[in-house]
Every structure is written in structure tokens, then in C-alpha cells.
mmCIF file of C-alpha atoms in Angstrom:
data_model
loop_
_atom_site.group_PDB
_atom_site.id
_atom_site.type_symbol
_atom_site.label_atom_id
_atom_site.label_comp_id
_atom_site.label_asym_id
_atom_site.label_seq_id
_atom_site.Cartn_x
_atom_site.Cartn_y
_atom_site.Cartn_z
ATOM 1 C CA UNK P 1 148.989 74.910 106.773
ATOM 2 C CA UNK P 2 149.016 76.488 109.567
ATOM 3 C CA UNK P 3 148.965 72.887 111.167
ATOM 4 C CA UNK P 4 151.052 73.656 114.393
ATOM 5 C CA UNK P 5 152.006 76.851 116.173
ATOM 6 C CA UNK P 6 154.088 78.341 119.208
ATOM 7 C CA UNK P 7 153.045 80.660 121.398
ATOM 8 C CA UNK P 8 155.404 82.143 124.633
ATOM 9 C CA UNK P 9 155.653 84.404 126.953
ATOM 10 C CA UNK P 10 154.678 87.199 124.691
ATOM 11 C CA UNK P 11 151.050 86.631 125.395
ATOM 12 C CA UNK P 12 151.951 88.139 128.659
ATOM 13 C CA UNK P 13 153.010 91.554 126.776
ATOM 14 C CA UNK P 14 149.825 91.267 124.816
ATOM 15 C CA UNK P 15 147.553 90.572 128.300
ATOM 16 C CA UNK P 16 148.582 94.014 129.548
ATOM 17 C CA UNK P 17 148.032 96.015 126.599
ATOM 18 C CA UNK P 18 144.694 94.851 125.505
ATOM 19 C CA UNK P 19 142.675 92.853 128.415
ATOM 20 C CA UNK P 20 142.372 95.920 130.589
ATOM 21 C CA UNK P 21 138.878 96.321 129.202
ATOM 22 C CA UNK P 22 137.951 93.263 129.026
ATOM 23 C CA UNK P 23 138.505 89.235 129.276
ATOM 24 C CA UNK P 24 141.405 87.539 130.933
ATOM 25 C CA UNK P 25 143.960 85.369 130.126
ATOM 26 C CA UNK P 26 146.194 85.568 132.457
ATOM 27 C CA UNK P 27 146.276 81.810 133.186
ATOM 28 C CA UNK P 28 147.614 80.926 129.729
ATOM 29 C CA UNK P 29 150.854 78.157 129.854
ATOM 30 C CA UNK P 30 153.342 79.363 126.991
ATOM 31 C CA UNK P 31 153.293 75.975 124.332
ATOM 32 C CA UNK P 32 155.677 75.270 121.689
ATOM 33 C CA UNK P 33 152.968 72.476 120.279
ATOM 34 C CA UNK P 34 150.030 74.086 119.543
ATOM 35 C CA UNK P 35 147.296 71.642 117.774
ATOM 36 C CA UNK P 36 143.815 72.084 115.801
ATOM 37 C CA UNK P 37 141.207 71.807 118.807
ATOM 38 C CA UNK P 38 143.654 72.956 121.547
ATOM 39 C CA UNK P 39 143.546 75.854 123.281
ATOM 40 C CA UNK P 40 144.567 79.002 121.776
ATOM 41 C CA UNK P 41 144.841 83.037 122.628
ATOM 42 C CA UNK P 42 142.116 85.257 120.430
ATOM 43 C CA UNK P 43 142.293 88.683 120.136
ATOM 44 C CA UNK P 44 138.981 90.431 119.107
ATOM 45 C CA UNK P 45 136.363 93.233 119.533
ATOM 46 C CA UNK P 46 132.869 92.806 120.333
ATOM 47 C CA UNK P 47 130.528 95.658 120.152
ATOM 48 C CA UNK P 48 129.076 97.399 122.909
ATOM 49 C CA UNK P 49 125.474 98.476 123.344
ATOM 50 C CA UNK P 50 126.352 102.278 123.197
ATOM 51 C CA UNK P 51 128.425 102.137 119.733
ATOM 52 C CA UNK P 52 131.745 101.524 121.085
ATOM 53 C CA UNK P 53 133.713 98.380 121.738
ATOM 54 C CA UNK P 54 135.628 96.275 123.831
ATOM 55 C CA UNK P 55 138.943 95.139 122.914
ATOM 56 C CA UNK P 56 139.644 91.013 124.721
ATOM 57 C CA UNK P 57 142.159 88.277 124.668
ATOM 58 C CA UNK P 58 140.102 85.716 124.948
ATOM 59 C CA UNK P 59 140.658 81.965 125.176
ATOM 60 C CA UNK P 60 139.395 79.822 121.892
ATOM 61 C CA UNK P 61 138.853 75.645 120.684
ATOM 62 C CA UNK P 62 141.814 76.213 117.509
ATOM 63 C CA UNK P 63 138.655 75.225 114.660
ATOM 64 C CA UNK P 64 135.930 76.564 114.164
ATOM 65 C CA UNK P 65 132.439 75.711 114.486
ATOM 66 C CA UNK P 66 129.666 77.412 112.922
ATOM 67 C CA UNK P 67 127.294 78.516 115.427
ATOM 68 C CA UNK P 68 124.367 76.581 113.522
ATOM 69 C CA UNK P 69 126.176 72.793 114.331
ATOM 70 C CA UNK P 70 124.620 70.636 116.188
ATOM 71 C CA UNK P 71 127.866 68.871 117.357
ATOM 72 C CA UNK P 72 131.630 70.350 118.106
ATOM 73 C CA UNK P 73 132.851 67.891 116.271
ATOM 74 C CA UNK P 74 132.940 68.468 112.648
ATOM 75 C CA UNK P 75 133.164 66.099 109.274
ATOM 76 C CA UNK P 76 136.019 68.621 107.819
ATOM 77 C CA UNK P 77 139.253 70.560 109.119
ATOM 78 C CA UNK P 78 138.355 73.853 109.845
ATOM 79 C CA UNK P 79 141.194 75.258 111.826
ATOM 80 C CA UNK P 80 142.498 76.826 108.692
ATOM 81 C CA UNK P 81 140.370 79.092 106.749
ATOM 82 C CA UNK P 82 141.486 79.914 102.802
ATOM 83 C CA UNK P 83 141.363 83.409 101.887
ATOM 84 C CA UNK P 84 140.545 83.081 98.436
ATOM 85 C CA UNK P 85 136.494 82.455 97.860
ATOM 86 C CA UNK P 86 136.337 82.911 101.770
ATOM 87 C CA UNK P 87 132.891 84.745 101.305
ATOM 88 C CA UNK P 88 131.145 82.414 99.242
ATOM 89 C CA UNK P 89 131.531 79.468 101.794
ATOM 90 C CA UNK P 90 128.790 78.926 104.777
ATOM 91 C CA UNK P 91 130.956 78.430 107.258
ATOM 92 C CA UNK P 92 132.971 81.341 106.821
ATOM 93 C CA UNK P 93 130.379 83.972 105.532
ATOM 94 C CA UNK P 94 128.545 84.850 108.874
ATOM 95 C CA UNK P 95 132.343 85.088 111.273
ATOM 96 C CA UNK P 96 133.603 87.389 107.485
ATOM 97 C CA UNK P 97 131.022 89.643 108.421
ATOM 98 C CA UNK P 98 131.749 91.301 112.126
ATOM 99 C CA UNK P 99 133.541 87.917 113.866
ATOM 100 C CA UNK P 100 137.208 88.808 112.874
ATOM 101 C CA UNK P 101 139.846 88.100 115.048
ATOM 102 C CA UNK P 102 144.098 88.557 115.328
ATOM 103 C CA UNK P 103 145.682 85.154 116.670
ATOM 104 C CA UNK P 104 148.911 85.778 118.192
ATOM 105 C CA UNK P 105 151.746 83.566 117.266
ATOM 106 C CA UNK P 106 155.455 83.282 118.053
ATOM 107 C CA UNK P 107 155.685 81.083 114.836
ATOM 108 C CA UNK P 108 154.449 78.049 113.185
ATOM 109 C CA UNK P 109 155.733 75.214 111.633
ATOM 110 C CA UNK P 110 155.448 73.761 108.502
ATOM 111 C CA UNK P 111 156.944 69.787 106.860
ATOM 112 C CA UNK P 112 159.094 70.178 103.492
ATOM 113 C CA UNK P 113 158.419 66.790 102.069
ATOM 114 C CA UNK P 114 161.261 65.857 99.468
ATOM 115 C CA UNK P 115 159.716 62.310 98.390
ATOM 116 C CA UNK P 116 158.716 60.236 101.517
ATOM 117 C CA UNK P 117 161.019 62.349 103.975
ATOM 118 C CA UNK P 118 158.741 65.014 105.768
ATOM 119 C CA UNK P 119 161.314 68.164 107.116
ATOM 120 C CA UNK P 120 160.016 70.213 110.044
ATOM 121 C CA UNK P 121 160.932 73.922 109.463
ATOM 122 C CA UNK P 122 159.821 76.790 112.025
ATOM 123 C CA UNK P 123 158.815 79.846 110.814
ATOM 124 C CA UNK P 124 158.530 82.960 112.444
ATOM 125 C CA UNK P 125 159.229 86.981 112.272
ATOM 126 C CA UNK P 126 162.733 87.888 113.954
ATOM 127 C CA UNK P 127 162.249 90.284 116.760
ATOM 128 C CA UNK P 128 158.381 90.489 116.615
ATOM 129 C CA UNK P 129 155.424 88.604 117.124
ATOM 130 C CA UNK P 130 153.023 87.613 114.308
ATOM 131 C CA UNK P 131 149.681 88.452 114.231
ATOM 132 C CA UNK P 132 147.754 86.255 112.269
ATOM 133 C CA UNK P 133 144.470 87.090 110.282
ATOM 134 C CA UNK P 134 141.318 85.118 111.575
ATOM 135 C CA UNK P 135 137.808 84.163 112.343
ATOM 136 C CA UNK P 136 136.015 83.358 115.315
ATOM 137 C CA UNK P 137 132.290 82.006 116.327
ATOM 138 C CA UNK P 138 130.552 81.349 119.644
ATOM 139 C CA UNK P 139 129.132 77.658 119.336
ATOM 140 C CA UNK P 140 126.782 77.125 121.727
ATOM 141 C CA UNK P 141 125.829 73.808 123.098
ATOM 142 C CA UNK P 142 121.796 72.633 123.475
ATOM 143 C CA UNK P 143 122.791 69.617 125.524
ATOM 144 C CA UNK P 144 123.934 72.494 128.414
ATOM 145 C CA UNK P 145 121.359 74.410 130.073
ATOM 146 C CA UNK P 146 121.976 78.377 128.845
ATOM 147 C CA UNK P 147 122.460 79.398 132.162
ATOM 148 C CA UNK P 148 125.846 76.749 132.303
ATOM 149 C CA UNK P 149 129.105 78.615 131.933
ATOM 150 C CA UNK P 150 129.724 75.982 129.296
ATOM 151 C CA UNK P 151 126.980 76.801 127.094
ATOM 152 C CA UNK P 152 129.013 78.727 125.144
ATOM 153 C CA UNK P 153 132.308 77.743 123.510
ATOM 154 C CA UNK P 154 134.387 80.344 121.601
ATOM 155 C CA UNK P 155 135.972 79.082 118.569
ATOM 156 C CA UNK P 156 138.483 80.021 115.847
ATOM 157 C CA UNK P 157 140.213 79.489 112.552
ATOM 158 C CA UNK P 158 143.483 81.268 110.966
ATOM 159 C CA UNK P 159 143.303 82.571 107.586
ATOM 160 C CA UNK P 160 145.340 80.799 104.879
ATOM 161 C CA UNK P 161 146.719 82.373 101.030
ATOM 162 C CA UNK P 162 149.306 81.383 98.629
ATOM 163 C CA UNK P 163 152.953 81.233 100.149
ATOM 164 C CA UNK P 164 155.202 83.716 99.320
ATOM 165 C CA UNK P 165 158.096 83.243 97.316
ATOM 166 C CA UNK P 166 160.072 83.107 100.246
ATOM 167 C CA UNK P 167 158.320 80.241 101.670
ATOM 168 C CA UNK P 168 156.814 78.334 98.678
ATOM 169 C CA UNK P 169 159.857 75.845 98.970
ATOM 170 C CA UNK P 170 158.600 74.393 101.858
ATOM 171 C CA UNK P 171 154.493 74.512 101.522
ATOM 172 C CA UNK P 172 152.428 75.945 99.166
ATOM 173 C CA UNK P 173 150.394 78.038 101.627
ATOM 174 C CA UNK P 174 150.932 80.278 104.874
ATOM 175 C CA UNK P 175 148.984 82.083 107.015
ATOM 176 C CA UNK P 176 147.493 86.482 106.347
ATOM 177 C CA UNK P 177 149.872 87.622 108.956
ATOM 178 C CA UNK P 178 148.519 91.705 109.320
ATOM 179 C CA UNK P 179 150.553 94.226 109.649
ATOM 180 C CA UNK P 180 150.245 95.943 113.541
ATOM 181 C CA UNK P 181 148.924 99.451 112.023
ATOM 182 C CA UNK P 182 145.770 97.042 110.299
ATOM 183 C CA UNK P 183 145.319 95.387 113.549
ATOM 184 C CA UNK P 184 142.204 97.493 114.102
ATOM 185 C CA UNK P 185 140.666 97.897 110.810
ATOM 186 C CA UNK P 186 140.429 93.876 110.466
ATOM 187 C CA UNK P 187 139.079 93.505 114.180
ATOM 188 C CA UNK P 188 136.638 96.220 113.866
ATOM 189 C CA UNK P 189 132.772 94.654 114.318
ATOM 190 C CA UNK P 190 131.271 97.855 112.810
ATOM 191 C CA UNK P 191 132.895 97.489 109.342
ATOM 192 C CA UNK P 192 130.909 94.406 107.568
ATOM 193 C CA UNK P 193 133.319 92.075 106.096
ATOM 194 C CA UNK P 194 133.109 91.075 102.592
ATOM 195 C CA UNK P 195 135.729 89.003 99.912
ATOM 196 C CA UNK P 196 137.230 92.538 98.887
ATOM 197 C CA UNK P 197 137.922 93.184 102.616
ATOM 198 C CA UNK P 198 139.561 89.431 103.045
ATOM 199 C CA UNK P 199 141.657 90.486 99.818
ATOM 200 C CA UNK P 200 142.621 93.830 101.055
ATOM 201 C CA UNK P 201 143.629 91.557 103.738
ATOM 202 C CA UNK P 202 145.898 89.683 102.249
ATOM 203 C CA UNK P 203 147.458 91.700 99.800
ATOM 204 C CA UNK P 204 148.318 94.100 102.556
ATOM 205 C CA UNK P 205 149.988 91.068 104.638
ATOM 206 C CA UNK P 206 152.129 90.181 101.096
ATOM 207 C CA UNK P 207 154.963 92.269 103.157
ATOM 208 C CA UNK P 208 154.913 90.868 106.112
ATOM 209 C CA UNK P 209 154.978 87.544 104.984
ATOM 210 C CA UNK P 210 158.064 88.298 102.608
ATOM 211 C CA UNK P 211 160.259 88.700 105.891
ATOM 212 C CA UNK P 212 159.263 85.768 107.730
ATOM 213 C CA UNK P 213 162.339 82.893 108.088
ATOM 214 C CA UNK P 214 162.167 79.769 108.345
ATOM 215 C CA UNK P 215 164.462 77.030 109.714
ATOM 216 C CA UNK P 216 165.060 73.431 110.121
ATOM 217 C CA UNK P 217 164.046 71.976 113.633
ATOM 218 C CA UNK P 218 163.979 68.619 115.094
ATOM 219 C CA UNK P 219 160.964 66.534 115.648
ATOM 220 C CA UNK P 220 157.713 68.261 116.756
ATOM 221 C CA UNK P 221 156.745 66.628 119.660
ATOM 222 C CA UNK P 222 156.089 66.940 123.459
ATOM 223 C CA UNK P 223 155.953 70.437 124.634
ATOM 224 C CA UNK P 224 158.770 72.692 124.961
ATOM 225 C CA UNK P 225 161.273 75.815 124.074
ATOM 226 C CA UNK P 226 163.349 73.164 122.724
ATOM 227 C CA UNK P 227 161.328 72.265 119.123
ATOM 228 C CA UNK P 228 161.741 76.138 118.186
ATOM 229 C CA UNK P 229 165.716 75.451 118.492
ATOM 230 C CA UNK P 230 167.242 75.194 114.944
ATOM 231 C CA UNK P 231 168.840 71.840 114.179
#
């Protein structure tokens, strides 16, 4: 968990209400199949020489990678990041600390597995748009001259807690979806993140995540408005 993830239209709400200042994403294909290592919408603030900030939707590799690896390609998962003991871990610490992000998502799915059957279930917020609590880094790549627009790659992971009650039927963990009004405190590079502020985090999603639904779909594959249809 969070293993696969839709994302529509919406983004093109999100475009024009946040990438006036900066980035662009205008060229980004709705999916209903999102995957670790594809491409995926990142909302975050970086901070400006003068004190301020600059508020982007940016595009992002869905797993993170620590800006110290020497490859992309990493021994472990890290597309999902869990909440609890999140400072304490390398690879999370330095992103914790002023490399938070929000990562849009019209819902996600998730397999119920009664014995060997696996049951795909989509779950989402009716009538709104989930923004999910995350981490980005900027991996850059020594085999690329610095001057090469692919020097840099900008990469992400979505933070994971224990599943609500609501949800614990059908996986034991979900995703720190924020509510809108903390959308700014958790992208905010001037505030230095620490465990309390990933728990703050997550206790303050607890409500959010109690009205998520979830429903059965078919099977998850190809690419299309189709797999978020209930069965």
C-alpha cells in the first residue's frame, strides 16, 4: 500500500491554481494505472533566495531515491514511505526535513486477499480529490554532465499509517491523506520536519481517511476510466 493509483482530469484544476508561479505540467495524460517508477504529479514548495517561496506541480519517478545513490535503481521499494519511525530512517530523514510534498490522487487501489483469491477494491473520496502526504528528493545523475537537462531527476514517495477502521478489511495500511486547510503547513520548506511533525500529520489525516470508500473493481490492467468502474 499505496501500490497503484488514478489520477484524471483533475490535475488540470490543480495546474491552474498552483503552477502560475512556477513549473508546468500541462502535458500530463490522465491514467487510471499508475505504477511505482512511473510518472506522477508532485505538488511542492521550494524556497526562494529572498525568504519566500514558490508553489509547483511538478512531474516526479513514483520512488524515491536518496540524493546520495549512486544508481536509480534501488535494492528496496521505496515508493511508499511508513509514517511511523519515518525520522529515524536514512532515506527518509533528509526529504522529513524541508522536501515535503502533496501527491494528488483521484484514488488508489488496494487487493483484499481472502485465502489465495486477491480482490481489487478502489478507493477514493466522493466528490473531492485526495491529497496525499509525501516526500520528494532531486537524484542527480554523475554519469550526465551537470549542464544536461537530465542531470537531475525529481523523485517521490507517499506516506503510509495504519488503515482506518473503515478500510482495515481490505489492507492493513493506507496512505496520510491531509486535509486541504494543512496543505500548506506540510509543504512549507521553512518549517524543519521532524517525527512529531509526521505524527501531527497523520493524526490530523485520521478524518479524512474515515470517509474514504472503497469498492470492488475488475482487473487492474491496461489504462483506462474503465478499472475505476465498480463491478
Amino acid at each position: 500500500m499505496c501500490g497503484r493509483f488514478a489520477m484524471d482530469k483533475e490535475t488540470d484544476d490543480l495546474i491552474q491554481e498552483f503552477v502560475a508561479q512556477g513549473g508546468d505540467f500541462r502535458d500530463w495524460a490522465p491514467s487510471w494505472n499508475i505504477a511505482p517508477t512511473d510518472t506522477i504529479p508532485v505538488l511542492l514548495d521550494s524556497a526562494k533566495d529572498d525568504g519566500g517561496d514558490v508553489r509547483r506541480l511538478e512531474p516526479a519517478r513514483w520512488s524515491l531515491v536518496p540524493s546520495y545513490s549512486k544508481e536509480v535503481k534501488l535494492k528496496y521499494p521505496t515508493f511508499n514511505a511508513r509514517a511511523e519511525g519515518l525520522a529515524s530512517k536514512a532515506t527518509w530523514r533528509g526529504p522529513l526535513k524541508s522536501h515535503r510534498a502533496i501527491i494528488p490522487a483521484t484514488g488508489y487501489y488496494e487487493w483484499k486477499t481472502e485465502r489465495t483469491r486477491k480482490t481489487p477494491h478502489f478507493i477514493h473520496l466522493p466528490g473531492e480529490m485526495i491529497g496525499m502526504a509525501g516526500l520528494y528528493s532531486w537524484w542527480p545523475d554523475h554519469s550526465k554532465n551537470e549542464d544536461d537537462d537530465d542531470f537531475w531527476t525529481l523523485t517521490a514517495t507517499i506516506l503510509t499509517s495504519d488503515a482506518v477502521d473503515q478500510l482495515i478489511g481490505i489492507h492493513d495500511r493506507n496512505p496520510v491523506p491531509l486535509p486541504r486547510d494543512l496543505w500548506d503547513w506540510w509543504l512549507d520548506p521553512t518549517i524543519a520536519g521532524d517525527q512529531a511533525m509526521v505524527d501531527a500529520a497523520v493524526k490530523a489525516a485520521l478524518p479524512v481517511a474515515s470517509e474514504l470508500e472503497a469498492y470492488e473493481v475488475g482487473p487492474v490492467r491496461g489504462d483506462g476510466p474503465e478499472l475505476i468502474m465498480p463491478v
